[in-house]
């Protein structure tokens, strides 16, 4: 997934978030912010050795809660993320969607 963003000072950058499958079947998550104005790149290690939808979902959430990305956490479009993950592993995308639905159900139960 890639997108462009900027801050109030007008600094421009692009983000690339990648989820890769390791030889042992686990997953690794990373993000890279590349400046379009010559500043240093900023990398976020989202985790490695991730197994299962719940672990990957949690790692993505943690990645978006990083100081550099937290302002866009509320705008995370999970369906788009699941669609991108489905291209890598349909079962993983299904597990992630189920884990998110379970969490949202728990949140609703807590409010009652």
XYZ file of C-alpha atoms in Angstrom:
112
model
C 0.000 0.000 0.000
C 1.311 3.437 -0.856
C 0.039 6.936 -0.201
C 1.219 10.546 -0.103
C 0.786 12.980 2.753
C 2.087 16.307 4.010
C 2.150 18.310 7.212
C 1.241 21.922 7.964
C 4.795 23.037 7.195
C 4.358 21.725 3.663
C 6.805 18.839 4.000
C 5.843 16.138 1.500
C 6.430 12.432 1.835
C 5.199 9.068 0.667
C 4.503 6.027 2.784
C 4.958 2.421 1.761
C 3.683 -0.312 4.037
C 4.693 -3.871 3.254
C 3.636 -7.260 4.557
C 5.817 -10.131 3.393
C 5.719 -13.861 3.992
C 8.893 -15.449 5.374
C 10.159 -18.885 4.357
C 8.781 -20.370 7.603
C 5.256 -19.143 6.776
C 5.262 -16.269 9.255
C 4.777 -12.652 8.204
C 6.839 -9.471 8.526
C 5.402 -5.946 8.555
C 7.326 -2.743 7.791
C 6.670 0.863 6.839
C 8.924 3.382 5.112
C 8.359 7.128 4.941
C 10.306 8.666 2.052
C 10.704 12.421 1.993
C 10.046 14.154 -1.301
C 12.189 17.112 -0.194
C 15.463 15.341 0.561
C 14.998 14.726 4.280
C 16.048 11.435 5.870
C 13.809 8.406 5.365
C 11.954 7.090 8.411
C 11.465 3.348 8.847
C 9.112 1.576 11.214
C 9.679 -2.094 12.007
C 6.169 -3.425 12.393
C 7.225 -6.858 13.552
C 8.418 -10.189 12.288
C 7.518 -13.776 13.049
C 3.847 -12.797 12.980
C 1.532 -15.786 12.798
C -2.192 -15.593 12.278
C -4.687 -12.855 11.628
C -4.855 -11.596 15.192
C -1.067 -11.069 15.354
C -0.908 -9.312 11.975
C -3.952 -7.158 12.792
C -2.333 -6.116 16.083
C 0.961 -5.330 14.363
C -0.794 -3.157 11.764
C -2.661 -1.343 14.524
C 0.597 -0.791 16.448
C 2.283 0.451 13.282
C -0.452 3.048 12.734
C -0.151 4.143 16.362
C 3.535 5.039 15.836
C 4.195 8.744 16.451
C 4.755 9.341 12.731
C 1.490 7.672 11.647
C -0.899 8.121 14.566
C -2.719 11.085 13.028
C -4.062 8.828 10.282
C -5.096 5.896 12.527
C -8.724 7.002 12.630
C -8.742 6.940 8.812
C -7.463 3.369 8.495
C -9.668 1.649 5.929
C -9.543 -1.955 7.104
C -11.454 -3.335 4.100
C -8.750 -1.982 1.775
C -6.064 -3.518 3.964
C -7.832 -6.893 3.977
C -8.147 -6.723 0.183
C -4.408 -6.075 -0.176
C -3.580 -8.885 2.275
C -5.918 -11.248 0.412
C -3.565 -11.057 -2.590
C -0.807 -12.437 -0.347
C -2.890 -14.864 1.717
C -6.661 -15.211 1.541
C -6.815 -17.235 4.791
C -4.805 -14.557 6.617
C -7.122 -11.789 5.369
C -10.128 -13.806 6.552
C -8.547 -14.346 9.994
C -7.776 -10.627 10.270
C -11.341 -9.638 9.369
C -12.710 -12.129 11.910
C -10.349 -10.831 14.615
C -11.417 -7.226 13.938
C -15.111 -8.180 13.958
C -14.565 -10.023 17.248
C -12.856 -6.971 18.767
C -15.627 -4.668 17.605
C -18.185 -7.047 19.108
C -16.276 -7.013 22.405
C -16.203 -3.197 22.354
C -19.981 -3.116 21.907
C -20.411 -5.580 24.793
C -18.241 -3.407 27.037
C -20.440 -0.358 26.365
C -23.601 -2.123 27.592
